[in-house]
Amino acid sequence: MKKVLMYTLSTCPWCMRAKKFFRERDIPFEFIDYDKADEQTQKMIREDCESHGEEIAFPFIKIGEDVVVGYNPRKYSEFLES
Amino acid sequence: MDTGKRKEQLKAMFQRVIDPLGYKYSPDTELVDFLLEQEVMLEKEKGSPFCPCQGLTGEREHDMQLVCPCIPFHREHFDAMKRCWCGLFVHKDVDDPDKLLQISRKEFEESGKKDRF
Amino acid sequence: MLPWVFAINENELADGEKKLLLLEDKTILLVRQEGNYYAMSNKCPHMGCPLSKGNLEGFIIKCPCHDWKFDVRSGEFLAAPEIKAPVYDTDISEGKVFVKMDGEL
């Protein structure tokens, strides 16, 4: 199974919905809340977002090698299955 | 100040800003209520009602463009989605906000800014 | 009530400076730039912050709260001109500056 890593915000409803999507399907994932993270972790997340040409917008989800920014169940499924 | 009261104040202030831009509050009232509550908390903690779905960097120039409503600073991107990033605001003609997708900045730029979503 | 209201004497404001005034119960930002006077509402259309506490650069006033920039000549928000602060006509007569207080509210 592909590794799923999410960058999220504790204040963002779309991050909550994204987590729910994976939980409902019993797909294990790791997540880091950007707003609760220490400065060094925040910097790492910002650099990761920017290296993918994205703004610091959440949820930022890595499914294997693929990246989805935003709540997009169709893309989550597509990348999980590909 | 009481959170509920501040939520109503922010709601009224933002209404005057979004109306001339062609936006309205999302018909999803539960989402609107949740997001405004987050903004009141962010205002208490950080001094301004920042977007609850975008990340602050600590650089004033960047962060000030994330104070709600941030539509003026992301106009073409949000217009393409017919919503703002967090979905608090939608275009006035939107009746079913659940049909609107979040399109990332990169996807939007790669689409050649065409309305193909 | 007469729409033209006395604001200040001309010699009270140097060129390139701004001044907060209370006219007809409204807070007004008066700016003198390149010899002309410009009057606009002092309340930022975003969250009502006092623009008089912001920086003035040329014709652009920057709100002290969230850095929204407005052109004092039109009241327009630079990032989205649809958003405007009310502006008021000004006139100078015999060394006195007047503001026409029948602008939009």
Short mmCIF file of N, CA and C in Angstrom, two decimals, chain C residues 5-50:
data_model
loop_
_atom_site.label_atom_id
_atom_site.label_comp_id
_atom_site.label_asym_id
_atom_site.label_seq_id
_atom_site.Cartn_x
_atom_site.Cartn_y
_atom_site.Cartn_z
N VAL C 5 -18.24 72.10 4.13
CA VAL C 5 -17.90 72.27 5.54
C VAL C 5 -16.45 72.72 5.65
N PHE C 6 -16.23 73.72 6.47
CA PHE C 6 -14.85 74.18 6.69
C PHE C 6 -14.04 73.05 7.32
N ALA C 7 -12.84 72.80 6.74
CA ALA C 7 -11.99 71.73 7.27
C ALA C 7 -10.80 72.30 8.05
N ILE C 8 -9.90 72.97 7.35
CA ILE C 8 -8.72 73.56 7.99
C ILE C 8 -8.30 74.83 7.24
N ASN C 9 -7.41 75.58 7.84
CA ASN C 9 -6.75 76.65 7.10
C ASN C 9 -5.64 76.01 6.29
N GLU C 10 -5.42 76.55 5.09
CA GLU C 10 -4.43 75.95 4.18
C GLU C 10 -3.06 75.76 4.83
N ASN C 11 -2.67 76.73 5.65
CA ASN C 11 -1.33 76.65 6.23
C ASN C 11 -1.21 75.63 7.37
N GLU C 12 -2.29 74.94 7.65
CA GLU C 12 -2.24 73.93 8.74
C GLU C 12 -1.70 72.58 8.27
N LEU C 13 -1.64 72.39 6.95
CA LEU C 13 -1.21 71.08 6.44
C LEU C 13 -0.16 71.29 5.35
N ALA C 14 1.02 70.70 5.58
CA ALA C 14 2.10 70.82 4.59
C ALA C 14 1.88 69.83 3.46
N ASP C 15 2.45 70.12 2.31
CA ASP C 15 2.30 69.21 1.18
C ASP C 15 2.90 67.84 1.51
N GLY C 16 2.19 66.79 1.12
CA GLY C 16 2.66 65.42 1.40
C GLY C 16 2.25 64.93 2.77
N GLU C 17 1.45 65.74 3.48
CA GLU C 17 1.03 65.35 4.84
C GLU C 17 -0.45 64.96 4.86
N LYS C 18 -0.84 64.33 5.97
CA LYS C 18 -2.24 63.93 6.14
C LYS C 18 -2.74 64.40 7.50
N LYS C 19 -4.05 64.50 7.61
CA LYS C 19 -4.62 64.96 8.87
C LYS C 19 -5.98 64.31 9.09
N LEU C 20 -6.22 63.94 10.32
CA LEU C 20 -7.53 63.36 10.67
C LEU C 20 -8.47 64.48 11.11
N LEU C 21 -9.67 64.48 10.53
CA LEU C 21 -10.65 65.51 10.88
C LEU C 21 -11.97 64.86 11.27
N LEU C 22 -12.73 65.57 12.09
CA LEU C 22 -14.09 65.12 12.39
C LEU C 22 -15.03 66.16 11.79
N LEU C 23 -15.71 65.77 10.72
CA LEU C 23 -16.61 66.69 10.03
C LEU C 23 -18.00 66.08 9.98
N GLU C 24 -18.96 66.82 10.47
CA GLU C 24 -20.36 66.34 10.44
C GLU C 24 -20.46 64.92 11.02
N ASP C 25 -19.81 64.71 12.14
CA ASP C 25 -19.83 63.41 12.81
C ASP C 25 -19.14 62.28 12.05
N LYS C 26 -18.40 62.63 10.99
CA LYS C 26 -17.68 61.58 10.25
C LYS C 26 -16.18 61.82 10.39
N THR C 27 -15.43 60.73 10.53
CA THR C 27 -13.97 60.89 10.56
C THR C 27 -13.47 60.90 9.12
N ILE C 28 -12.72 61.94 8.81
CA ILE C 28 -12.26 62.17 7.44
C ILE C 28 -10.75 62.26 7.43
N LEU C 29 -10.16 61.60 6.45
CA LEU C 29 -8.72 61.71 6.24
C LEU C 29 -8.49 62.77 5.17
N LEU C 30 -7.80 63.82 5.54
CA LEU C 30 -7.49 64.88 4.58
C LEU C 30 -6.01 64.79 4.22
N VAL C 31 -5.75 64.77 2.91
CA VAL C 31 -4.38 64.63 2.43
C VAL C 31 -4.07 65.80 1.51
N ARG C 32 -2.87 66.38 1.66
CA ARG C 32 -2.44 67.41 0.73
C ARG C 32 -1.28 66.83 -0.07
N GLN C 33 -1.47 66.79 -1.36
CA GLN C 33 -0.44 66.20 -2.21
C GLN C 33 -0.36 66.98 -3.52
N GLU C 34 0.83 67.36 -3.88
CA GLU C 34 1.09 68.15 -5.10
C GLU C 34 0.17 69.37 -5.16
N GLY C 35 -0.03 69.97 -4.01
CA GLY C 35 -0.79 71.21 -3.95
C GLY C 35 -2.31 71.03 -3.87
N ASN C 36 -2.78 69.79 -4.07
CA ASN C 36 -4.22 69.55 -4.02
C ASN C 36 -4.62 68.87 -2.71
N TYR C 37 -5.88 69.03 -2.38
CA TYR C 37 -6.40 68.41 -1.16
C TYR C 37 -7.35 67.27 -1.53
N TYR C 38 -7.23 66.16 -0.81
CA TYR C 38 -8.09 65.00 -1.05
C TYR C 38 -8.70 64.57 0.28
N ALA C 39 -10.00 64.33 0.26
CA ALA C 39 -10.69 63.91 1.49
C ALA C 39 -11.35 62.56 1.27
N MET C 40 -11.11 61.63 2.17
CA MET C 40 -11.78 60.33 2.09
C MET C 40 -12.15 59.87 3.50
N SER C 41 -13.06 58.92 3.53
CA SER C 41 -13.46 58.37 4.83
C SER C 41 -12.22 57.80 5.52
N ASN C 42 -12.12 57.99 6.80
CA ASN C 42 -10.95 57.50 7.53
C ASN C 42 -11.08 56.03 7.91
N LYS C 43 -12.26 55.46 7.65
CA LYS C 43 -12.50 54.06 8.04
C LYS C 43 -12.15 53.12 6.90
N CYS C 44 -11.21 52.22 7.15
CA CYS C 44 -10.85 51.24 6.12
C CYS C 44 -12.08 50.39 5.78
N PRO C 45 -12.40 50.23 4.49
CA PRO C 45 -13.58 49.43 4.11
C PRO C 45 -13.47 47.96 4.50
N HIS C 46 -12.27 47.51 4.86
CA HIS C 46 -12.08 46.12 5.24
C HIS C 46 -12.65 45.87 6.64
N MET C 47 -11.98 46.40 7.66
CA MET C 47 -12.45 46.14 9.02
C MET C 47 -12.57 47.41 9.86
N GLY C 48 -12.61 48.56 9.15
CA GLY C 48 -12.90 49.81 9.85
C GLY C 48 -11.72 50.43 10.59
N CYS C 49 -10.51 50.00 10.29
CA CYS C 49 -9.35 50.58 10.98
C CYS C 49 -9.12 52.03 10.55
N PRO C 50 -8.52 52.85 11.41
CA PRO C 50 -8.31 54.26 11.06
C PRO C 50 -7.13 54.45 10.10
#
